[in-house]
Amino acid sequence: MSNLLSISDIGDDVLEILDLAKKFKNGKIQGKPLEDKSLAMIFQKSSTRTRVSFDIGMYQLGGHSLFLSQADLQMGRGEPIADTAKVLSRYVDGIMIRAVSHNDVENLAKEAKVPVISGLTNIEHPCQALADMQTIEEYFNGFKNRKLCFAGDGNNVCNSLLLISAYLGMDMSVACPKGYEPDSEIINKAIEISKKTDCEISISSDIEIAAKDADVIYTDVWVSMGDEEHQEKRRNDLLKYQVNDKFMKLVKEDAIFMHCLPAIRGEEVTNEVIDGPQSVIFDQAENRLHAQKAVLYYFLK
Ligand code: CP
Ligand code: NVA
């Protein structure tokens, strides 16, 4: 039994899962492969895309999902996560969790007897990265000799993108101010993988260097869920990294703009860019459903 807590958990199988996602999107996998399977979905944080795509994904595969908000669970009143894991394992075939702390998800996975899939933690967002790569593949027909530039806060989404880019052999640069770099362990790991897959992973505070020759420009909110404490400071520090018309002149002319959503227009990205012709944000959002079905099929079947 395996879990999906980090992109590293599926490193060698990323292409297989992306292929499944493509097959689901094109209607090549028919029937109800997850008939009689059930998925518990624990949410400690808000969600639109992740919740709905997992829920509808399970339904379309013939299975059943159960939405469990932290506030309604006994976990919210202090029941240990280990007990929750053991109890849920007696009822369901898989657990999806969106959690505040990555450690909690690791503990849950350690105690659970069924696969655990992360729907985002403070460290990673692996399901998002899969849908993003499905989208990039659709636009560019592959990953080799392509470059993704992530601008802004080196957050959970950025961490998963670093790992998945490295596994797929796609160059990735991060443009962020000092103090907003991605997780250092993840950077090291991505660099290590990139040596085998022959691509380049780089982190720079210089926008021009990071954006040069990028085929994809990606950004995410400056204040992630749980980071609300120093909102004003974050906004001031990240101001220079806003993806606007000026920024778009630094990347390739036919580059696509990506954002995991939800976005704050006027902060990390301007209206002109996110609602402009290069933006592919709704393809990304749609692909969450196809990629989610691939993940569910891969882990629960
Ligand atoms: N991108 C993403 O995970 O969106 P939600 O927070 O709406 O699930
Ligand atoms: N980085 C954002 C992603 C939301 C999908 C957050 O963690 O809030």
PDB file of C-alpha atoms and ligand atoms in Angstrom:
ATOM      1  CA  MET A   1       0.000   0.000   0.000  1.00  0.00           C
ATOM      2  CA  SER A   2       1.304   3.446  -0.803  1.00  0.00           C
ATOM      3  CA  ASN A   3       0.382   7.049  -0.124  1.00  0.00           C
ATOM      4  CA  LEU A   4       0.541  10.342  -1.989  1.00  0.00           C
ATOM      5  CA  LEU A   5       1.868  12.906   0.473  1.00  0.00           C
ATOM      6  CA  SER A   6       4.610  14.263  -1.758  1.00  0.00           C
ATOM      7  CA  ILE A   7       5.420  14.161  -5.454  1.00  0.00           C
ATOM      8  CA  SER A   8       8.430  12.076  -4.346  1.00  0.00           C
ATOM      9  CA  ASP A   9       6.009   9.264  -3.460  1.00  0.00           C
ATOM     10  CA  ILE A  10       5.136   8.844  -7.153  1.00  0.00           C
ATOM     11  CA  GLY A  11       8.413  10.028  -8.691  1.00  0.00           C
ATOM     12  CA  ASP A  12       8.860   7.089 -11.041  1.00  0.00           C
ATOM     13  CA  ASP A  13       5.163   6.829 -11.863  1.00  0.00           C
ATOM     14  CA  VAL A  14       4.338  10.449 -12.689  1.00  0.00           C
ATOM     15  CA  LEU A  15       4.145   9.729 -16.421  1.00  0.00           C
ATOM     16  CA  GLU A  16       1.926   6.702 -15.811  1.00  0.00           C
ATOM     17  CA  ILE A  17      -0.495   8.805 -13.740  1.00  0.00           C
ATOM     18  CA  LEU A  18      -0.474  11.594 -16.345  1.00  0.00           C
ATOM     19  CA  ASP A  19      -1.252   9.030 -19.008  1.00  0.00           C
ATOM     20  CA  LEU A  20      -4.212   7.802 -16.951  1.00  0.00           C
ATOM     21  CA  ALA A  21      -5.396  11.407 -16.541  1.00  0.00           C
ATOM     22  CA  LYS A  22      -5.283  11.894 -20.303  1.00  0.00           C
ATOM     23  CA  LYS A  23      -7.229   8.663 -20.827  1.00  0.00           C
ATOM     24  CA  PHE A  24      -9.912   9.773 -18.373  1.00  0.00           C
ATOM     25  CA  LYS A  25     -10.173  13.149 -20.098  1.00  0.00           C
ATOM     26  CA  ASN A  26     -10.514  11.508 -23.519  1.00  0.00           C
ATOM     27  CA  GLY A  27     -13.071   8.967 -22.318  1.00  0.00           C
ATOM     28  CA  LYS A  28     -10.698   6.045 -22.941  1.00  0.00           C
ATOM     29  CA  ILE A  29     -11.385   4.425 -19.567  1.00  0.00           C
ATOM     30  CA  GLN A  30     -14.993   3.413 -19.313  1.00  0.00           C
ATOM     31  CA  GLY A  31     -17.108   1.729 -16.662  1.00  0.00           C
ATOM     32  CA  LYS A  32     -17.048   2.113 -12.914  1.00  0.00           C
ATOM     33  CA  PRO A  33     -13.599   0.950 -11.848  1.00  0.00           C
ATOM     34  CA  LEU A  34     -14.075   2.091  -8.238  1.00  0.00           C
ATOM     35  CA  GLU A  35     -17.505   0.569  -7.719  1.00  0.00           C
ATOM     36  CA  ASP A  36     -18.158  -0.062  -4.006  1.00  0.00           C
ATOM     37  CA  LYS A  37     -15.040   1.892  -2.976  1.00  0.00           C
ATOM     38  CA  SER A  38     -15.320   4.786  -0.581  1.00  0.00           C
ATOM     39  CA  LEU A  39     -13.130   7.756   0.195  1.00  0.00           C
ATOM     40  CA  ALA A  40     -13.102   9.802   3.404  1.00  0.00           C
ATOM     41  CA  MET A  41     -12.192  13.442   2.709  1.00  0.00           C
ATOM     42  CA  ILE A  42     -10.938  15.372   5.730  1.00  0.00           C
ATOM     43  CA  PHE A  43     -10.709  19.133   5.339  1.00  0.00           C
ATOM     44  CA  GLN A  44      -8.948  21.311   7.914  1.00  0.00           C
ATOM     45  CA  LYS A  45      -8.880  24.225   5.445  1.00  0.00           C
ATOM     46  CA  SER A  46     -11.251  25.673   2.812  1.00  0.00           C
ATOM     47  CA  SER A  47     -11.416  24.287  -0.703  1.00  0.00           C
ATOM     48  CA  THR A  48     -13.403  24.575  -3.915  1.00  0.00           C
ATOM     49  CA  ARG A  49     -11.454  22.687  -6.605  1.00  0.00           C
ATOM     50  CA  THR A  50      -9.947  19.935  -4.490  1.00  0.00           C
ATOM     51  CA  ARG A  51     -13.170  19.120  -2.691  1.00  0.00           C
ATOM     52  CA  VAL A  52     -15.374  19.150  -5.779  1.00  0.00           C
ATOM     53  CA  SER A  53     -12.940  17.319  -8.073  1.00  0.00           C
ATOM     54  CA  PHE A  54     -12.361  14.506  -5.569  1.00  0.00           C
ATOM     55  CA  ASP A  55     -16.077  14.244  -4.845  1.00  0.00           C
ATOM     56  CA  ILE A  56     -17.183  14.217  -8.496  1.00  0.00           C
ATOM     57  CA  GLY A  57     -14.180  12.088  -9.442  1.00  0.00           C
ATOM     58  CA  MET A  58     -15.221   9.360  -6.983  1.00  0.00           C
ATOM     59  CA  TYR A  59     -18.811   9.553  -8.233  1.00  0.00           C
ATOM     60  CA  GLN A  60     -17.787   9.256 -11.886  1.00  0.00           C
ATOM     61  CA  LEU A  61     -15.614   6.228 -11.071  1.00  0.00           C
ATOM     62  CA  GLY A  62     -18.552   4.517  -9.410  1.00  0.00           C
ATOM     63  CA  GLY A  63     -17.406   5.069  -5.827  1.00  0.00           C
ATOM     64  CA  HIS A  64     -18.605   7.115  -2.900  1.00  0.00           C
ATOM     65  CA  SER A  65     -17.008  10.009  -1.023  1.00  0.00           C
ATOM     66  CA  LEU A  66     -17.608  11.417   2.398  1.00  0.00           C
ATOM     67  CA  PHE A  67     -16.878  15.064   3.242  1.00  0.00           C
ATOM     68  CA  LEU A  68     -15.579  15.440   6.793  1.00  0.00           C
ATOM     69  CA  SER A  69     -14.767  18.913   8.031  1.00  0.00           C
ATOM     70  CA  GLN A  70     -12.353  19.142  10.926  1.00  0.00           C
ATOM     71  CA  ALA A  71     -14.893  21.165  12.890  1.00  0.00           C
ATOM     72  CA  ASP A  72     -17.426  18.322  12.760  1.00  0.00           C
ATOM     73  CA  LEU A  73     -15.006  15.505  13.486  1.00  0.00           C
ATOM     74  CA  GLN A  74     -14.041  14.480  17.000  1.00  0.00           C
ATOM     75  CA  MET A  75     -10.496  15.318  15.844  1.00  0.00           C
ATOM     76  CA  GLY A  76     -11.603  18.944  16.129  1.00  0.00           C
ATOM     77  CA  ARG A  77     -12.220  18.294  19.845  1.00  0.00           C
ATOM     78  CA  GLY A  78      -8.839  16.680  20.342  1.00  0.00           C
ATOM     79  CA  GLU A  79      -9.238  13.028  19.318  1.00  0.00           C
ATOM     80  CA  PRO A  80      -5.744  11.879  18.278  1.00  0.00           C
ATOM     81  CA  ILE A  81      -5.062  11.743  14.553  1.00  0.00           C
ATOM     82  CA  ALA A  82      -3.724   8.193  15.027  1.00  0.00           C
ATOM     83  CA  ASP A  83      -7.056   6.979  16.399  1.00  0.00           C
ATOM     84  CA  THR A  84      -8.907   8.760  13.603  1.00  0.00           C
ATOM     85  CA  ALA A  85      -6.673   7.016  11.060  1.00  0.00           C
ATOM     86  CA  LYS A  86      -7.275   3.578  12.568  1.00  0.00           C
ATOM     87  CA  VAL A  87     -11.034   4.067  12.873  1.00  0.00           C
ATOM     88  CA  LEU A  88     -11.518   5.430   9.339  1.00  0.00           C
ATOM     89  CA  SER A  89      -9.416   2.547   7.973  1.00  0.00           C
ATOM     90  CA  ARG A  90     -12.103   0.153   9.245  1.00  0.00           C
ATOM     91  CA  TYR A  91     -14.771   1.895   7.131  1.00  0.00           C
ATOM     92  CA  VAL A  92     -13.253   3.292   3.942  1.00  0.00           C
ATOM     93  CA  ASP A  93     -10.841   2.343   1.153  1.00  0.00           C
ATOM     94  CA  GLY A  94      -8.870   5.574   1.097  1.00  0.00           C
ATOM     95  CA  ILE A  95      -8.412   8.861   2.973  1.00  0.00           C
ATOM     96  CA  MET A  96      -7.875  12.249   1.375  1.00  0.00           C
ATOM     97  CA  ILE A  97      -6.798  15.010   3.715  1.00  0.00           C
ATOM     98  CA  ARG A  98      -6.200  18.743   3.358  1.00  0.00           C
ATOM     99  CA  ALA A  99      -4.276  19.641   6.475  1.00  0.00           C
ATOM    100  CA  VAL A 100      -2.650  22.515   8.285  1.00  0.00           C
ATOM    101  CA  SER A 101       0.509  20.570   9.063  1.00  0.00           C
ATOM    102  CA  HIS A 102       2.407  18.169   6.827  1.00  0.00           C
ATOM    103  CA  ASN A 103       3.529  16.266   9.957  1.00  0.00           C
ATOM    104  CA  ASP A 104      -0.081  15.507  10.825  1.00  0.00           C
ATOM    105  CA  VAL A 105      -0.609  13.961   7.413  1.00  0.00           C
ATOM    106  CA  GLU A 106       2.540  11.873   7.814  1.00  0.00           C
ATOM    107  CA  ASN A 107       1.252  10.656  11.178  1.00  0.00           C
ATOM    108  CA  LEU A 108      -2.151   9.873   9.724  1.00  0.00           C
ATOM    109  CA  ALA A 109      -0.531   7.904   6.897  1.00  0.00           C
ATOM    110  CA  LYS A 110       1.676   6.009   9.348  1.00  0.00           C
ATOM    111  CA  GLU A 111      -1.344   4.755  11.283  1.00  0.00           C
ATOM    112  CA  ALA A 112      -3.834   4.298   8.438  1.00  0.00           C
ATOM    113  CA  LYS A 113      -4.362   0.883   6.879  1.00  0.00           C
ATOM    114  CA  VAL A 114      -5.626   2.406   3.612  1.00  0.00           C
ATOM    115  CA  PRO A 115      -3.908   4.781   1.129  1.00  0.00           C
ATOM    116  CA  VAL A 116      -3.690   8.417   2.241  1.00  0.00           C
ATOM    117  CA  ILE A 117      -3.714  11.184  -0.385  1.00  0.00           C
ATOM    118  CA  SER A 118      -2.759  14.745   0.468  1.00  0.00           C
ATOM    119  CA  GLY A 119      -5.062  17.452  -0.831  1.00  0.00           C
ATOM    120  CA  LEU A 120      -2.555  20.140   0.273  1.00  0.00           C
ATOM    121  CA  THR A 121      -0.448  20.815   3.347  1.00  0.00           C
ATOM    122  CA  ASN A 122       1.832  23.699   4.307  1.00  0.00           C
ATOM    123  CA  ILE A 123       4.647  21.894   2.430  1.00  0.00           C
ATOM    124  CA  GLU A 124       3.177  20.397  -0.751  1.00  0.00           C
ATOM    125  CA  HIS A 125       0.193  20.219  -3.088  1.00  0.00           C
ATOM    126  CA  PRO A 126       0.916  17.104  -5.167  1.00  0.00           C
ATOM    127  CA  CYS A 127      -2.513  16.733  -6.824  1.00  0.00           C
ATOM    128  CA  GLN A 128      -2.301  20.303  -8.090  1.00  0.00           C
ATOM    129  CA  ALA A 129       1.112  19.651  -9.631  1.00  0.00           C
ATOM    130  CA  LEU A 130      -0.247  16.625 -11.533  1.00  0.00           C
ATOM    131  CA  ALA A 131      -3.105  18.642 -13.052  1.00  0.00           C
ATOM    132  CA  ASP A 132      -0.617  21.404 -13.911  1.00  0.00           C
ATOM    133  CA  MET A 133       1.646  18.995 -15.767  1.00  0.00           C
ATOM    134  CA  GLN A 134      -1.330  17.557 -17.622  1.00  0.00           C
ATOM    135  CA  THR A 135      -2.119  21.119 -18.744  1.00  0.00           C
ATOM    136  CA  ILE A 136       1.470  21.882 -19.782  1.00  0.00           C
ATOM    137  CA  GLU A 137       1.610  18.633 -21.761  1.00  0.00           C
ATOM    138  CA  GLU A 138      -1.558  19.625 -23.614  1.00  0.00           C
ATOM    139  CA  TYR A 139      -0.094  22.975 -24.654  1.00  0.00           C
ATOM    140  CA  PHE A 140       3.472  21.923 -25.419  1.00  0.00           C
ATOM    141  CA  ASN A 141       3.252  18.222 -26.185  1.00  0.00           C
ATOM    142  CA  GLY A 142       5.924  17.304 -23.667  1.00  0.00           C
ATOM    143  CA  PHE A 143       8.338  18.681 -21.107  1.00  0.00           C
ATOM    144  CA  LYS A 144      11.844  18.396 -22.570  1.00  0.00           C
ATOM    145  CA  ASN A 145      13.498  21.729 -23.387  1.00  0.00           C
ATOM    146  CA  ARG A 146      10.590  23.566 -21.800  1.00  0.00           C
ATOM    147  CA  LYS A 147      10.947  25.930 -18.871  1.00  0.00           C
ATOM    148  CA  LEU A 148       8.524  26.829 -16.115  1.00  0.00           C
ATOM    149  CA  CYS A 149       9.128  30.011 -14.123  1.00  0.00           C
ATOM    150  CA  PHE A 150       7.346  30.345 -10.786  1.00  0.00           C
ATOM    151  CA  ALA A 151       7.187  33.920  -9.477  1.00  0.00           C
ATOM    152  CA  GLY A 152       6.344  35.000  -5.922  1.00  0.00           C
ATOM    153  CA  ASP A 153       6.158  33.059  -2.688  1.00  0.00           C
ATOM    154  CA  GLY A 154       8.067  29.750  -2.719  1.00  0.00           C
ATOM    155  CA  ASN A 155       5.105  27.965  -1.147  1.00  0.00           C
ATOM    156  CA  ASN A 156       3.503  24.486  -1.125  1.00  0.00           C
ATOM    157  CA  VAL A 157       2.449  24.712  -4.787  1.00  0.00           C
ATOM    158  CA  CYS A 158       5.950  25.826  -5.789  1.00  0.00           C
ATOM    159  CA  ASN A 159       7.528  22.942  -3.813  1.00  0.00           C
ATOM    160  CA  SER A 160       5.460  20.294  -5.607  1.00  0.00           C
ATOM    161  CA  LEU A 161       6.144  21.944  -8.975  1.00  0.00           C
ATOM    162  CA  LEU A 162       9.893  21.812  -8.305  1.00  0.00           C
ATOM    163  CA  LEU A 163       9.779  18.087  -7.652  1.00  0.00           C
ATOM    164  CA  ILE A 164       7.486  17.199 -10.533  1.00  0.00           C
ATOM    165  CA  SER A 165       9.462  19.353 -13.010  1.00  0.00           C
ATOM    166  CA  ALA A 166      12.656  17.612 -11.940  1.00  0.00           C
ATOM    167  CA  TYR A 167      11.118  14.139 -12.366  1.00  0.00           C
ATOM    168  CA  LEU A 168       9.786  15.080 -15.811  1.00  0.00           C
ATOM    169  CA  GLY A 169      13.050  16.660 -16.954  1.00  0.00           C
ATOM    170  CA  MET A 170      11.604  20.156 -17.414  1.00  0.00           C
ATOM    171  CA  ASP A 171      13.632  23.234 -16.444  1.00  0.00           C
ATOM    172  CA  MET A 172      12.188  25.244 -13.594  1.00  0.00           C
ATOM    173  CA  SER A 173      13.231  28.576 -12.128  1.00  0.00           C
ATOM    174  CA  VAL A 174      11.796  30.310  -9.086  1.00  0.00           C
ATOM    175  CA  ALA A 175      11.819  34.100  -8.837  1.00  0.00           C
ATOM    176  CA  CYS A 176      11.322  35.071  -5.198  1.00  0.00           C
ATOM    177  CA  PRO A 177      12.649  37.573  -2.699  1.00  0.00           C
ATOM    178  CA  LYS A 178      15.126  36.519  -0.026  1.00  0.00           C
ATOM    179  CA  GLY A 179      13.273  34.785   2.799  1.00  0.00           C
ATOM    180  CA  TYR A 180      10.531  33.454   0.480  1.00  0.00           C
ATOM    181  CA  GLU A 181      12.517  30.599  -1.059  1.00  0.00           C
ATOM    182  CA  PRO A 182      10.922  27.158  -1.412  1.00  0.00           C
ATOM    183  CA  ASP A 183      11.660  24.461   1.180  1.00  0.00           C
ATOM    184  CA  SER A 184      15.434  23.864   1.220  1.00  0.00           C
ATOM    185  CA  GLU A 185      15.177  20.073   1.449  1.00  0.00           C
ATOM    186  CA  ILE A 186      12.870  20.065  -1.566  1.00  0.00           C
ATOM    187  CA  ILE A 187      15.227  22.322  -3.548  1.00  0.00           C
ATOM    188  CA  ASN A 188      18.114  19.943  -2.830  1.00  0.00           C
ATOM    189  CA  LYS A 189      16.056  16.930  -3.741  1.00  0.00           C
ATOM    190  CA  ALA A 190      14.854  18.518  -7.004  1.00  0.00           C
ATOM    191  CA  ILE A 191      18.442  19.430  -7.948  1.00  0.00           C
ATOM    192  CA  GLU A 192      19.566  15.875  -7.211  1.00  0.00           C
ATOM    193  CA  ILE A 193      16.804  14.432  -9.454  1.00  0.00           C
ATOM    194  CA  SER A 194      17.469  17.021 -12.183  1.00  0.00           C
ATOM    195  CA  LYS A 195      21.001  15.684 -12.590  1.00  0.00           C
ATOM    196  CA  LYS A 196      19.540  12.335 -13.624  1.00  0.00           C
ATOM    197  CA  THR A 197      16.756  13.743 -15.809  1.00  0.00           C
ATOM    198  CA  ASP A 198      19.001  16.358 -17.385  1.00  0.00           C
ATOM    199  CA  CYS A 199      17.212  19.589 -16.590  1.00  0.00           C
ATOM    200  CA  GLU A 200      17.941  22.742 -14.637  1.00  0.00           C
ATOM    201  CA  ILE A 201      16.449  23.830 -11.320  1.00  0.00           C
ATOM    202  CA  SER A 202      17.289  27.349 -10.174  1.00  0.00           C
ATOM    203  CA  ILE A 203      16.227  29.868  -7.544  1.00  0.00           C
ATOM    204  CA  SER A 204      16.862  33.588  -7.980  1.00  0.00           C
ATOM    205  CA  SER A 205      15.680  36.882  -6.572  1.00  0.00           C
ATOM    206  CA  ASP A 206      16.288  38.389 -10.022  1.00  0.00           C
ATOM    207  CA  ILE A 207      13.095  38.332 -12.102  1.00  0.00           C
ATOM    208  CA  GLU A 208      14.862  38.839 -15.429  1.00  0.00           C
ATOM    209  CA  ILE A 209      17.179  35.888 -14.897  1.00  0.00           C
ATOM    210  CA  ALA A 210      14.397  33.582 -13.704  1.00  0.00           C
ATOM    211  CA  ALA A 211      11.909  34.565 -16.417  1.00  0.00           C
ATOM    212  CA  LYS A 212      14.313  34.359 -19.372  1.00  0.00           C
ATOM    213  CA  ASP A 213      13.120  31.889 -22.049  1.00  0.00           C
ATOM    214  CA  ALA A 214      10.236  30.603 -19.897  1.00  0.00           C
ATOM    215  CA  ASP A 215       7.410  28.785 -21.701  1.00  0.00           C
ATOM    216  CA  VAL A 216       5.215  28.841 -18.614  1.00  0.00           C
ATOM    217  CA  ILE A 217       4.838  31.618 -16.075  1.00  0.00           C
ATOM    218  CA  TYR A 218       3.152  30.469 -12.862  1.00  0.00           C
ATOM    219  CA  THR A 219       2.208  32.339  -9.728  1.00  0.00           C
ATOM    220  CA  ASP A 220       0.165  31.757  -6.578  1.00  0.00           C
ATOM    221  CA  VAL A 221      -1.208  33.868  -3.738  1.00  0.00           C
ATOM    222  CA  TRP A 222       1.206  35.799  -1.542  1.00  0.00           C
ATOM    223  CA  VAL A 223      -0.708  34.841   1.600  1.00  0.00           C
ATOM    224  CA  SER A 224      -1.414  31.118   1.710  1.00  0.00           C
ATOM    225  CA  MET A 225      -3.937  29.597   4.107  1.00  0.00           C
ATOM    226  CA  GLY A 226      -2.257  29.657   7.509  1.00  0.00           C
ATOM    227  CA  ASP A 227       0.161  32.512   6.598  1.00  0.00           C
ATOM    228  CA  GLU A 228      -2.244  35.303   7.508  1.00  0.00           C
ATOM    229  CA  GLU A 229      -0.184  36.595  10.421  1.00  0.00           C
ATOM    230  CA  HIS A 230       2.215  38.868   8.473  1.00  0.00           C
ATOM    231  CA  GLN A 231      -0.026  39.762   5.536  1.00  0.00           C
ATOM    232  CA  GLU A 232       1.113  43.361   5.100  1.00  0.00           C
ATOM    233  CA  LYS A 233       4.809  42.523   5.225  1.00  0.00           C
ATOM    234  CA  ARG A 234       4.337  39.716   2.717  1.00  0.00           C
ATOM    235  CA  ARG A 235       2.516  42.039   0.321  1.00  0.00           C
ATOM    236  CA  ASN A 236       5.281  44.649   0.515  1.00  0.00           C
ATOM    237  CA  ASP A 237       8.087  42.115   0.146  1.00  0.00           C
ATOM    238  CA  LEU A 238       6.467  40.403  -2.849  1.00  0.00           C
ATOM    239  CA  LEU A 239       5.284  43.499  -4.725  1.00  0.00           C
ATOM    240  CA  LYS A 240       8.141  43.355  -7.267  1.00  0.00           C
ATOM    241  CA  TYR A 241       7.188  39.787  -8.193  1.00  0.00           C
ATOM    242  CA  GLN A 242       3.684  40.547  -9.421  1.00  0.00           C
ATOM    243  CA  VAL A 243       2.949  38.956 -12.795  1.00  0.00           C
ATOM    244  CA  ASN A 244       1.837  41.926 -14.911  1.00  0.00           C
ATOM    245  CA  ASP A 245       2.228  43.066 -18.532  1.00  0.00           C
ATOM    246  CA  LYS A 246       5.820  44.138 -17.839  1.00  0.00           C
ATOM    247  CA  PHE A 247       6.650  40.707 -16.425  1.00  0.00           C
ATOM    248  CA  MET A 248       5.040  38.986 -19.422  1.00  0.00           C
ATOM    249  CA  LYS A 249       7.545  40.771 -21.684  1.00  0.00           C
ATOM    250  CA  LEU A 250      10.361  38.868 -19.931  1.00  0.00           C
ATOM    251  CA  VAL A 251       9.052  35.380 -20.781  1.00  0.00           C
ATOM    252  CA  LYS A 252       8.670  33.846 -24.252  1.00  0.00           C
ATOM    253  CA  GLU A 253       6.141  35.553 -26.482  1.00  0.00           C
ATOM    254  CA  ASP A 254       3.935  32.438 -26.653  1.00  0.00           C
ATOM    255  CA  ALA A 255       4.280  31.561 -22.957  1.00  0.00           C
ATOM    256  CA  ILE A 256       1.190  30.447 -21.075  1.00  0.00           C
ATOM    257  CA  PHE A 257       0.139  31.899 -17.721  1.00  0.00           C
ATOM    258  CA  MET A 258      -0.819  29.486 -14.927  1.00  0.00           C
ATOM    259  CA  HIS A 259      -2.276  29.850 -11.421  1.00  0.00           C
ATOM    260  CA  CYS A 260      -3.633  27.088  -9.182  1.00  0.00           C
ATOM    261  CA  LEU A 261      -6.475  29.390  -7.990  1.00  0.00           C
ATOM    262  CA  PRO A 262      -7.958  30.947  -5.978  1.00  0.00           C
ATOM    263  CA  ALA A 263      -6.231  34.144  -7.159  1.00  0.00           C
ATOM    264  CA  ILE A 264      -6.211  37.655  -5.790  1.00  0.00           C
ATOM    265  CA  ARG A 265      -6.344  39.921  -8.813  1.00  0.00           C
ATOM    266  CA  GLY A 266      -4.255  43.040  -8.266  1.00  0.00           C
ATOM    267  CA  GLU A 267      -1.833  41.249  -5.925  1.00  0.00           C
ATOM    268  CA  GLU A 268       0.213  38.362  -7.356  1.00  0.00           C
ATOM    269  CA  VAL A 269      -1.285  38.891 -10.837  1.00  0.00           C
ATOM    270  CA  THR A 270      -3.065  41.686 -12.688  1.00  0.00           C
ATOM    271  CA  ASN A 271      -6.503  41.378 -14.325  1.00  0.00           C
ATOM    272  CA  GLU A 272      -4.915  41.890 -17.738  1.00  0.00           C
ATOM    273  CA  VAL A 273      -2.721  38.812 -17.360  1.00  0.00           C
ATOM    274  CA  ILE A 274      -5.010  36.375 -15.550  1.00  0.00           C
ATOM    275  CA  ASP A 275      -7.984  37.203 -17.780  1.00  0.00           C
ATOM    276  CA  GLY A 276      -5.851  37.666 -20.897  1.00  0.00           C
ATOM    277  CA  PRO A 277      -5.266  35.423 -23.928  1.00  0.00           C
ATOM    278  CA  GLN A 278      -2.225  33.626 -22.498  1.00  0.00           C
ATOM    279  CA  SER A 279      -4.001  32.489 -19.347  1.00  0.00           C
ATOM    280  CA  VAL A 280      -4.912  28.784 -19.115  1.00  0.00           C
ATOM    281  CA  ILE A 281      -6.245  28.821 -15.556  1.00  0.00           C
ATOM    282  CA  PHE A 282      -9.578  27.175 -16.316  1.00  0.00           C
ATOM    283  CA  ASP A 283      -7.956  24.318 -18.243  1.00  0.00           C
ATOM    284  CA  GLN A 284      -5.843  23.788 -15.149  1.00  0.00           C
ATOM    285  CA  ALA A 285      -8.908  23.816 -12.929  1.00  0.00           C
ATOM    286  CA  GLU A 286     -10.706  21.354 -15.225  1.00  0.00           C
ATOM    287  CA  ASN A 287      -7.695  19.061 -15.257  1.00  0.00           C
ATOM    288  CA  ARG A 288      -7.904  18.773 -11.479  1.00  0.00           C
ATOM    289  CA  LEU A 289     -10.869  16.453 -12.108  1.00  0.00           C
ATOM    290  CA  HIS A 290      -9.103  14.265 -14.682  1.00  0.00           C
ATOM    291  CA  ALA A 291      -5.871  14.113 -12.668  1.00  0.00           C
ATOM    292  CA  GLN A 292      -7.832  13.364  -9.494  1.00  0.00           C
ATOM    293  CA  LYS A 293      -9.529  10.433 -11.184  1.00  0.00           C
ATOM    294  CA  ALA A 294      -6.122   9.161 -12.267  1.00  0.00           C
ATOM    295  CA  VAL A 295      -4.842   9.426  -8.687  1.00  0.00           C
ATOM    296  CA  LEU A 296      -7.926   7.704  -7.258  1.00  0.00           C
ATOM    297  CA  TYR A 297      -7.693   4.918  -9.831  1.00  0.00           C
ATOM    298  CA  TYR A 298      -3.967   4.469  -9.224  1.00  0.00           C
ATOM    299  CA  PHE A 299      -4.237   4.329  -5.412  1.00  0.00           C
ATOM    300  CA  LEU A 300      -7.649   2.780  -4.792  1.00  0.00           C
ATOM    301  CA  LYS A 301      -8.219   0.294  -7.588  1.00  0.00           C
TER     302      LYS A 301
HETATM  303  N1   CP B   1      -6.130  24.907  -6.318  1.00  0.00           N
HETATM  304  C1   CP B   1      -6.799  24.404  -5.270  1.00  0.00           C
HETATM  305  O1   CP B   1      -6.345  23.481  -4.580  1.00  0.00           O
HETATM  306  O2   CP B   1      -7.989  24.983  -5.054  1.00  0.00           O
HETATM  307  P1   CP B   1      -8.951  24.780  -3.789  1.00  0.00           P
HETATM  308  O3   CP B   1      -8.254  25.433  -2.622  1.00  0.00           O
HETATM  309  O4   CP B   1     -10.202  25.478  -4.170  1.00  0.00           O
HETATM  310  O5   CP B   1      -9.132  23.328  -3.557  1.00  0.00           O
HETATM  311  N1  NVA B   2      -0.702  28.259  -1.657  1.00  0.00           N
HETATM  312  C1  NVA B   2      -2.129  28.253  -1.509  1.00  0.00           C
HETATM  313  C2  NVA B   2      -2.729  27.252  -2.440  1.00  0.00           C
HETATM  314  C3  NVA B   2      -4.218  27.157  -2.398  1.00  0.00           C
HETATM  315  C4  NVA B   2      -4.758  26.138  -3.334  1.00  0.00           C
HETATM  316  C5  NVA B   2      -2.495  27.949  -0.068  1.00  0.00           C
HETATM  317  O1  NVA B   2      -1.865  27.066   0.537  1.00  0.00           O
HETATM  318  O2  NVA B   2      -3.376  28.607   0.472  1.00  0.00           O
END
